[in-house]
DNA sequence: CAAGATTGAGACCTCAATCTTT
DNA sequence: AAAGATTGAGGTCTCAATCTTG
């Protein structure tokens, strides 16, 4: 957008109006993002090798495994997945199709639909959870250490709360 | 989550064969993953509000902005995006359609196709890069501090290299 | 009307197959 | 034959609209 004409330019504008500091930040962000992506696909490849289950389905199964009654309403699935409610519906469709969950309408509030683990769903969920935990242990906790892993989780998890 | 029945139970198997340690790891992982997802969509929403450009397109533009001749071969796009080459082709299709990049075949090796920024693409890229850097500053660096941001980036970026 | 859930249309990416160039 | 890139088919998520219940 502009060119350094004065001697006092300080290299504030390196590439067409983007400062050197900004470029450094962007670079770190790119490393973080691609690293996270690689890591995620790596873990899911490990799990999918042992248990034939897709990424988002696995996430739902793990959630239900720890849920109060091994059941959770649809909008809660969407929330933890970071999906729209429409997306959660379709994940539930596939899990139902595969016979891993069942839908149950809540008696007290008949708008809500609870996704509940079937017997076979429970088996797959436990297998998947174990496989994922094992993969995490080898690929994340071993290289990084448990402390750093938890601190990173806490740090990233704390972000995104600020709306403004 | 469970009831303590025996005094010597040691809580080794809490939920159908998944240990308490594993559950803790999975919980941290879920926090990290959903936090990262929220953060990403938040940043991209900020950028898309100022510059109408989709996530992966923005990433390509930022890459080209720093590339040697503001040009990069397709397989390099795929690599930094973490996409298959087919995916990179389609991102390039959309950017070309929008008039932000141009394809140029390499004279020395006519198999390769270089994606190069157009004039308008350069404008959009700088605007997008600035907007993203600004969003990162407010939403990540301000809450976390530059040091922790860089260390997290380095830590996550170092993972995924181990194939075994 | 608001909240929860679902549906259909559309956008985005992957896999497998193909083409060109080396 | 191998590397780079493209194409077509298929799966996954989002947006907008709709339905039902509170």
CSV table of C-alpha atoms (C1' of nucleotides) in Angstrom, one decimal:
chain,number,residue,atom,x,y,z
A,1,UNK,CA,0.0,0.0,0.0
A,2,UNK,CA,2.9,2.3,0.6
A,3,UNK,CA,6.7,2.4,0.2
A,4,UNK,CA,9.4,3.3,2.7
A,5,UNK,CA,10.6,6.7,1.5
A,6,UNK,CA,12.0,8.2,4.6
A,7,UNK,CA,15.2,7.1,6.3
A,8,UNK,CA,13.4,6.7,9.6
A,9,UNK,CA,11.2,3.9,8.2
A,10,UNK,CA,12.2,1.5,10.9
A,11,UNK,CA,11.0,-1.3,8.7
A,12,UNK,CA,7.5,-0.8,10.0
A,13,UNK,CA,6.0,-1.8,6.6
A,14,UNK,CA,7.7,-4.7,5.1
A,15,UNK,CA,5.2,-6.3,2.7
A,16,UNK,CA,2.7,-4.0,1.2
A,17,UNK,CA,1.4,-2.6,4.4
A,18,UNK,CA,1.8,-5.5,6.8
A,19,UNK,CA,4.3,-4.9,9.6
A,20,UNK,CA,7.1,-7.3,10.5
A,21,UNK,CA,5.5,-8.0,13.9
A,22,UNK,CA,2.2,-8.9,12.3
A,23,UNK,CA,4.0,-11.3,9.9
A,24,UNK,CA,5.7,-13.0,12.8
A,25,UNK,CA,2.4,-13.5,14.6
A,26,UNK,CA,0.8,-14.9,11.4
A,27,UNK,CA,3.7,-17.3,11.0
A,28,UNK,CA,3.3,-18.6,14.6
A,29,UNK,CA,-0.4,-18.9,14.0
A,30,UNK,CA,0.1,-20.9,10.8
A,31,UNK,CA,2.5,-23.3,12.6
A,32,UNK,CA,0.0,-23.8,15.4
A,33,UNK,CA,-2.9,-24.4,13.0
A,34,UNK,CA,-1.2,-26.8,10.7
A,35,UNK,CA,0.4,-28.6,13.6
A,36,UNK,CA,-2.9,-29.0,15.3
A,37,UNK,CA,-4.5,-30.3,12.1
A,38,UNK,CA,-1.7,-32.8,11.6
A,39,UNK,CA,-2.0,-34.0,15.1
A,40,UNK,CA,-5.7,-34.4,15.0
A,41,UNK,CA,-5.7,-36.4,11.8
A,42,UNK,CA,-2.9,-38.5,13.2
A,43,UNK,CA,-4.8,-39.4,16.3
A,44,UNK,CA,-8.0,-40.1,14.4
A,45,UNK,CA,-6.1,-42.3,12.0
A,46,UNK,CA,-4.8,-44.3,15.0
A,47,UNK,CA,-8.3,-44.7,16.4
A,48,UNK,CA,-10.0,-45.4,13.1
A,49,UNK,CA,-7.4,-48.2,12.5
A,50,UNK,CA,-8.5,-50.0,15.7
A,51,UNK,CA,-12.2,-49.0,15.8
A,52,UNK,CA,-13.9,-48.1,12.6
A,53,UNK,CA,-15.4,-44.8,13.6
A,54,UNK,CA,-15.4,-41.4,12.1
A,55,UNK,CA,-14.0,-38.3,13.9
A,56,UNK,CA,-17.2,-36.6,15.0
A,57,UNK,CA,-18.9,-39.8,15.8
A,58,UNK,CA,-16.0,-40.7,18.1
A,59,UNK,CA,-16.3,-37.4,19.9
A,60,UNK,CA,-20.0,-38.0,20.5
A,61,UNK,CA,-19.4,-41.5,21.8
A,62,UNK,CA,-16.7,-40.2,24.2
A,63,UNK,CA,-19.1,-37.5,25.4
A,64,UNK,CA,-21.9,-39.9,26.0
A,65,UNK,CA,-19.6,-42.3,27.8
A,66,UNK,CA,-19.1,-39.7,30.6
A,67,UNK,CA,-22.6,-38.2,30.4
A,68,UNK,CA,-24.9,-38.5,33.5
A,69,UNK,CA,-27.1,-41.3,32.2
A,70,UNK,CA,-25.0,-42.0,29.1
A,71,UNK,CA,-27.5,-39.7,27.4
A,72,UNK,CA,-27.4,-36.1,26.3
A,73,UNK,CA,-29.8,-33.8,24.4
A,74,UNK,CA,-29.0,-33.0,20.9
A,75,UNK,CA,-28.2,-29.3,21.5
A,76,UNK,CA,-25.5,-30.4,23.9
A,77,UNK,CA,-24.0,-32.6,21.3
A,78,UNK,CA,-23.9,-29.7,19.0
A,79,UNK,CA,-22.3,-27.5,21.6
A,80,UNK,CA,-19.5,-29.8,22.5
A,81,UNK,CA,-18.9,-30.7,18.9
A,82,UNK,CA,-18.8,-27.0,17.9
A,83,UNK,CA,-21.4,-27.8,15.3
A,84,UNK,CA,-24.7,-26.3,14.4
A,85,UNK,CA,-27.8,-28.2,15.6
A,86,UNK,CA,-28.3,-29.4,12.0
A,87,UNK,CA,-24.9,-30.9,12.0
A,88,UNK,CA,-25.5,-32.7,15.3
A,89,UNK,CA,-28.7,-34.1,13.8
A,90,UNK,CA,-26.8,-35.7,11.0
A,91,UNK,CA,-24.1,-37.1,13.1
A,92,UNK,CA,-26.8,-38.6,15.3
A,93,UNK,CA,-28.4,-40.0,12.1
A,94,UNK,CA,-25.3,-41.8,11.2
A,95,UNK,CA,-24.8,-43.2,14.7
A,96,UNK,CA,-28.4,-44.3,14.8
A,97,UNK,CA,-28.0,-45.9,11.4
A,98,UNK,CA,-24.9,-47.7,12.7
A,99,UNK,CA,-26.9,-48.9,15.7
A,100,UNK,CA,-24.6,-47.2,18.2
A,101,UNK,CA,-27.1,-44.7,19.7
A,102,UNK,CA,-30.9,-44.4,20.1
A,103,UNK,CA,-33.1,-41.4,20.2
A,104,UNK,CA,-35.4,-40.9,23.1
A,105,UNK,CA,-37.8,-38.0,23.6
A,106,UNK,CA,-37.8,-36.4,27.0
A,107,UNK,CA,-41.1,-37.0,28.8
A,108,UNK,CA,-41.0,-33.7,30.8
A,109,UNK,CA,-40.1,-31.5,27.8
A,110,UNK,CA,-41.1,-33.2,24.6
A,111,UNK,CA,-39.1,-30.8,22.5
A,112,UNK,CA,-35.8,-32.4,23.5
A,113,UNK,CA,-34.4,-35.6,22.1
A,114,UNK,CA,-31.9,-37.5,24.1
A,115,UNK,CA,-29.2,-39.5,22.3
A,116,UNK,CA,-28.4,-42.6,24.4
A,117,UNK,CA,-25.8,-45.2,23.9
A,118,UNK,CA,-27.0,-48.7,22.9
A,119,UNK,CA,-25.3,-51.8,24.2
A,120,UNK,CA,-23.1,-52.1,21.1
A,121,UNK,CA,-22.6,-48.3,21.2
A,122,UNK,CA,-21.2,-48.7,24.7
A,123,UNK,CA,-18.7,-51.3,23.6
A,124,UNK,CA,-17.5,-49.2,20.6
A,125,UNK,CA,-17.4,-46.1,22.8
A,126,UNK,CA,-15.1,-47.7,25.4
A,127,UNK,CA,-12.9,-49.2,22.7
A,128,UNK,CA,-12.7,-45.8,21.0
A,129,UNK,CA,-12.0,-43.9,24.2
A,130,UNK,CA,-9.2,-46.3,25.2
A,131,UNK,CA,-7.7,-46.1,21.7
A,132,UNK,CA,-7.8,-42.3,21.7
A,133,UNK,CA,-6.3,-42.1,25.2
A,134,UNK,CA,-3.5,-44.4,24.2
A,135,UNK,CA,-2.8,-42.4,21.1
A,136,UNK,CA,-2.8,-39.2,23.1
A,137,UNK,CA,-0.4,-40.7,25.6
A,138,UNK,CA,2.1,-41.7,22.9
A,139,UNK,CA,1.8,-38.7,20.6
A,140,UNK,CA,1.2,-35.8,22.9
A,141,UNK,CA,1.8,-36.6,26.6
A,142,UNK,CA,5.0,-38.5,26.0
A,143,UNK,CA,6.7,-35.8,23.9
A,144,UNK,CA,5.3,-32.8,25.8
A,145,UNK,CA,4.8,-34.0,29.4
A,146,UNK,CA,1.5,-34.1,31.2
A,147,UNK,CA,2.0,-30.7,32.8
A,148,UNK,CA,2.5,-28.8,29.6
A,149,UNK,CA,-0.4,-30.7,27.9
A,150,UNK,CA,-2.8,-29.7,30.7
A,151,UNK,CA,-1.6,-26.1,30.7
A,152,UNK,CA,-2.0,-25.8,26.9
A,153,UNK,CA,-5.5,-27.3,27.2
A,154,UNK,CA,-6.4,-24.8,29.9
A,155,UNK,CA,-4.9,-21.9,28.0
A,156,UNK,CA,-6.6,-22.6,24.7
A,157,UNK,CA,-9.8,-23.6,26.4
A,158,UNK,CA,-10.0,-20.3,28.2
A,159,UNK,CA,-10.0,-18.4,24.9
A,160,UNK,CA,-13.0,-17.7,22.8
A,161,UNK,CA,-15.1,-16.7,25.8
A,162,UNK,CA,-14.7,-13.0,25.1
A,163,UNK,CA,-17.4,-12.0,22.8
A,164,UNK,CA,-16.4,-8.4,22.4
B,1,UNK,CA,-19.6,-40.3,37.8
B,2,UNK,CA,-19.5,-43.6,39.8
B,3,UNK,CA,-20.1,-44.9,43.3
B,4,UNK,CA,-17.3,-46.1,45.7
B,5,UNK,CA,-18.3,-49.6,46.7
B,6,UNK,CA,-15.1,-51.2,47.9
B,7,UNK,CA,-12.5,-49.5,50.0
B,8,UNK,CA,-9.6,-50.9,48.1
B,9,UNK,CA,-11.1,-50.2,44.7
B,10,UNK,CA,-8.3,-47.9,43.6
B,11,UNK,CA,-10.7,-46.6,41.0
B,12,UNK,CA,-8.8,-48.3,38.3
B,13,UNK,CA,-11.8,-49.1,36.1
B,14,UNK,CA,-14.3,-46.3,36.4
B,15,UNK,CA,-16.5,-46.6,33.3
B,16,UNK,CA,-16.8,-49.9,31.6
B,17,UNK,CA,-13.1,-50.4,31.2
B,18,UNK,CA,-11.7,-46.9,30.9
B,19,UNK,CA,-9.4,-45.8,33.6
B,20,UNK,CA,-9.8,-42.6,35.5
B,21,UNK,CA,-6.5,-41.3,34.2
B,22,UNK,CA,-7.6,-41.9,30.6
B,23,UNK,CA,-10.9,-40.1,31.3
B,24,UNK,CA,-8.9,-37.1,32.6
B,25,UNK,CA,-6.7,-37.1,29.5
B,26,UNK,CA,-9.8,-37.3,27.2
B,27,UNK,CA,-11.4,-34.4,29.0
B,28,UNK,CA,-8.4,-32.2,28.6
B,29,UNK,CA,-8.3,-33.2,24.9
B,30,UNK,CA,-11.9,-32.3,24.5
B,31,UNK,CA,-11.4,-28.9,26.1
B,32,UNK,CA,-8.4,-28.2,23.9
B,33,UNK,CA,-10.1,-29.3,20.7
B,34,UNK,CA,-13.4,-27.4,21.2
B,35,UNK,CA,-11.5,-24.4,22.5
B,36,UNK,CA,-9.3,-24.4,19.4
B,37,UNK,CA,-12.4,-24.7,17.2
B,38,UNK,CA,-14.2,-21.9,18.9
B,39,UNK,CA,-11.1,-19.7,18.6
B,40,UNK,CA,-10.6,-20.4,14.9
B,41,UNK,CA,-14.2,-19.7,13.9
B,42,UNK,CA,-14.1,-16.5,16.1
B,43,UNK,CA,-11.0,-15.2,14.3
B,44,UNK,CA,-12.3,-16.1,10.9
B,45,UNK,CA,-15.6,-14.4,11.7
B,46,UNK,CA,-13.7,-11.2,12.5
B,47,UNK,CA,-11.7,-11.4,9.3
B,48,UNK,CA,-14.7,-12.3,7.1
B,49,UNK,CA,-16.5,-9.3,8.5
B,50,UNK,CA,-13.8,-6.9,7.3
B,51,UNK,CA,-12.7,-8.8,4.2
B,52,UNK,CA,-15.2,-11.2,2.5
B,53,UNK,CA,-12.9,-14.2,2.2
B,54,UNK,CA,-13.3,-17.9,3.2
B,55,UNK,CA,-11.0,-19.6,5.7
B,56,UNK,CA,-8.8,-21.6,3.4
B,57,UNK,CA,-8.7,-18.9,0.8
B,58,UNK,CA,-7.4,-16.5,3.5
B,59,UNK,CA,-4.8,-19.0,4.4
B,60,UNK,CA,-3.6,-19.3,0.8
B,61,UNK,CA,-3.5,-15.5,0.4
B,62,UNK,CA,-1.4,-15.1,3.6
B,63,UNK,CA,1.0,-17.7,2.3
B,64,UNK,CA,1.4,-16.1,-1.1
B,65,UNK,CA,1.9,-12.8,0.6
B,66,UNK,CA,5.1,-14.1,2.1
B,67,UNK,CA,6.1,-16.4,-0.7
B,68,UNK,CA,9.4,-15.6,-2.6
B,69,UNK,CA,7.8,-14.1,-5.8
B,70,UNK,CA,4.2,-14.0,-4.3
B,71,UNK,CA,3.9,-17.3,-6.1
B,72,UNK,CA,3.8,-20.9,-5.0
B,73,UNK,CA,3.3,-24.2,-6.7
B,74,UNK,CA,0.1,-26.1,-6.1
B,75,UNK,CA,1.5,-28.9,-4.0
B,76,UNK,CA,3.0,-26.3,-1.6
B,77,UNK,CA,-0.4,-24.9,-1.1
B,78,UNK,CA,-1.8,-28.3,-0.4
B,79,UNK,CA,1.1,-28.9,2.1
B,80,UNK,CA,0.6,-25.7,4.1
B,81,UNK,CA,-3.2,-26.1,4.1
B,82,UNK,CA,-2.9,-29.7,5.2
B,83,UNK,CA,-5.1,-30.6,2.2
B,84,UNK,CA,-4.9,-33.2,-0.5
B,85,UNK,CA,-3.7,-31.8,-3.9
B,86,UNK,CA,-7.2,-32.2,-5.1
B,87,UNK,CA,-8.4,-29.9,-2.3
B,88,UNK,CA,-5.8,-27.3,-3.2
B,89,UNK,CA,-6.9,-27.4,-6.8
B,90,UNK,CA,-10.4,-26.5,-5.8
B,91,UNK,CA,-9.4,-23.7,-3.5
B,92,UNK,CA,-7.3,-22.3,-6.3
B,93,UNK,CA,-10.3,-22.6,-8.6
B,94,UNK,CA,-12.4,-20.4,-6.3
B,95,UNK,CA,-9.6,-17.9,-5.9
B,96,UNK,CA,-9.1,-17.7,-9.7
B,97,UNK,CA,-12.9,-17.4,-10.1
B,98,UNK,CA,-12.8,-14.5,-7.7
B,99,UNK,CA,-9.9,-12.9,-9.6
B,100,UNK,CA,-7.5,-13.0,-6.7
B,101,UNK,CA,-4.9,-15.3,-8.1
B,102,UNK,CA,-3.7,-16.5,-11.5
B,103,UNK,CA,-2.3,-19.8,-12.6
B,104,UNK,CA,1.1,-19.8,-14.4
B,105,UNK,CA,2.8,-22.9,-15.7
B,106,UNK,CA,6.5,-23.1,-14.8
B,107,UNK,CA,8.7,-22.9,-17.9
B,108,UNK,CA,11.5,-25.1,-16.6
B,109,UNK,CA,9.2,-27.9,-15.4
B,110,UNK,CA,5.9,-27.8,-17.2
B,111,UNK,CA,4.2,-30.1,-14.8
B,112,UNK,CA,4.1,-27.5,-12.0
B,113,UNK,CA,1.5,-24.7,-11.9
B,114,UNK,CA,2.3,-21.6,-9.9
B,115,UNK,CA,-0.5,-19.7,-8.1
B,116,UNK,CA,0.4,-16.0,-8.2
B,117,UNK,CA,-1.4,-13.1,-6.6
B,118,UNK,CA,-3.2,-10.7,-8.9
B,119,UNK,CA,-3.2,-7.0,-8.2
B,120,UNK,CA,-6.6,-7.2,-6.5
B,121,UNK,CA,-5.5,-10.4,-4.8
B,122,UNK,CA,-2.6,-8.5,-3.3
B,123,UNK,CA,-4.9,-5.9,-1.9
B,124,UNK,CA,-7.2,-8.5,-0.4
B,125,UNK,CA,-4.3,-10.5,1.0
B,126,UNK,CA,-2.8,-7.5,2.8
B,127,UNK,CA,-6.2,-6.5,4.2
B,128,UNK,CA,-6.9,-10.0,5.3
B,129,UNK,CA,-3.5,-10.5,6.9
B,130,UNK,CA,-3.8,-7.2,8.8
B,131,UNK,CA,-7.3,-8.1,10.0
B,132,UNK,CA,-6.2,-11.6,11.1
B,133,UNK,CA,-3.1,-10.2,12.9
B,134,UNK,CA,-5.3,-7.7,14.6
B,135,UNK,CA,-7.8,-10.4,15.7
B,136,UNK,CA,-5.0,-12.6,16.9
B,137,UNK,CA,-3.6,-9.7,18.9
B,138,UNK,CA,-6.8,-9.0,20.7
B,139,UNK,CA,-8.1,-12.5,21.1
B,140,UNK,CA,-5.0,-14.5,21.7
B,141,UNK,CA,-1.9,-12.5,22.5
B,142,UNK,CA,-3.6,-10.0,24.8
B,143,UNK,CA,-5.1,-12.7,27.1
B,144,UNK,CA,-2.2,-15.2,26.9
B,145,UNK,CA,0.9,-13.0,26.4
B,146,UNK,CA,3.2,-13.2,23.5
B,147,UNK,CA,5.6,-15.7,25.2
B,148,UNK,CA,3.0,-18.3,25.9
B,149,UNK,CA,1.5,-18.0,22.5
B,150,UNK,CA,4.8,-18.7,20.9
B,151,UNK,CA,5.6,-21.5,23.2
B,152,UNK,CA,2.3,-23.2,22.5
B,153,UNK,CA,2.8,-22.7,18.8
B,154,UNK,CA,6.2,-24.3,19.0
B,155,UNK,CA,4.9,-27.2,21.2
B,156,UNK,CA,2.0,-28.1,19.0
B,157,UNK,CA,4.0,-27.5,15.8
B,158,UNK,CA,6.6,-30.0,17.0
B,159,UNK,CA,4.1,-32.8,17.3
B,160,UNK,CA,2.9,-34.9,14.4
B,161,UNK,CA,6.4,-35.4,13.1
B,162,UNK,CA,6.7,-38.8,14.7
B,163,UNK,CA,5.4,-41.3,12.3
B,164,UNK,CA,5.8,-44.4,14.5
C,1,DC,C1',-43.2,-15.9,20.1
C,2,DA,C1',-39.0,-18.8,21.8
C,3,DA,C1',-36.5,-23.2,22.1
C,4,DG,C1',-35.3,-27.7,20.3
C,5,DA,C1',-34.9,-30.5,16.5
C,6,DT,C1',-35.2,-31.7,11.6
C,7,DT,C1',-35.0,-31.2,6.4
C,8,DG,C1',-33.2,-29.7,1.8
C,9,DA,C1',-30.0,-27.1,-0.8
C,10,DG,C1',-25.4,-25.7,-1.2
C,11,DA,C1',-20.3,-25.4,-0.1
C,12,DC,C1',-16.1,-27.7,1.0
C,13,DC,C1',-12.8,-31.5,1.2
C,14,DT,C1',-11.3,-36.4,0.3
C,15,DC,C1',-10.5,-40.6,-2.4
C,16,DA,C1',-9.8,-42.9,-6.7
C,17,DA,C1',-8.9,-42.5,-11.4
C,18,DT,C1',-6.9,-39.9,-15.2
C,19,DC,C1',-3.9,-36.8,-17.9
C,20,DT,C1',0.5,-34.6,-18.9
C,21,DT,C1',5.3,-34.0,-18.3
C,22,DT,C1',9.8,-35.7,-16.7
D,1,DA,C1',7.4,-45.3,-14.0
D,2,DA,C1',7.0,-41.2,-11.0
D,3,DA,C1',5.6,-36.4,-10.0
D,4,DG,C1',2.4,-32.6,-10.4
D,5,DA,C1',-2.1,-31.4,-11.3
D,6,DT,C1',-6.9,-32.0,-12.5
D,7,DT,C1',-11.6,-34.3,-12.6
D,8,DG,C1',-15.8,-36.8,-10.8
D,9,DA,C1',-18.2,-39.1,-7.2
D,10,DG,C1',-19.1,-39.2,-2.5
D,11,DG,C1',-19.3,-37.7,2.5
D,12,DT,C1',-19.6,-34.0,6.0
D,13,DC,C1',-21.0,-29.5,7.8
D,14,DT,C1',-23.5,-24.9,7.3
D,15,DC,C1',-27.4,-21.9,6.3
D,16,DA,C1',-32.2,-21.0,5.8
D,17,DA,C1',-36.7,-22.6,6.3
D,18,DT,C1',-40.0,-25.5,8.7
D,19,DC,C1',-42.2,-28.2,12.3
D,20,DT,C1',-43.4,-29.2,17.0
D,21,DT,C1',-43.7,-28.1,21.8
D,22,DG,C1',-43.5,-24.9,25.7
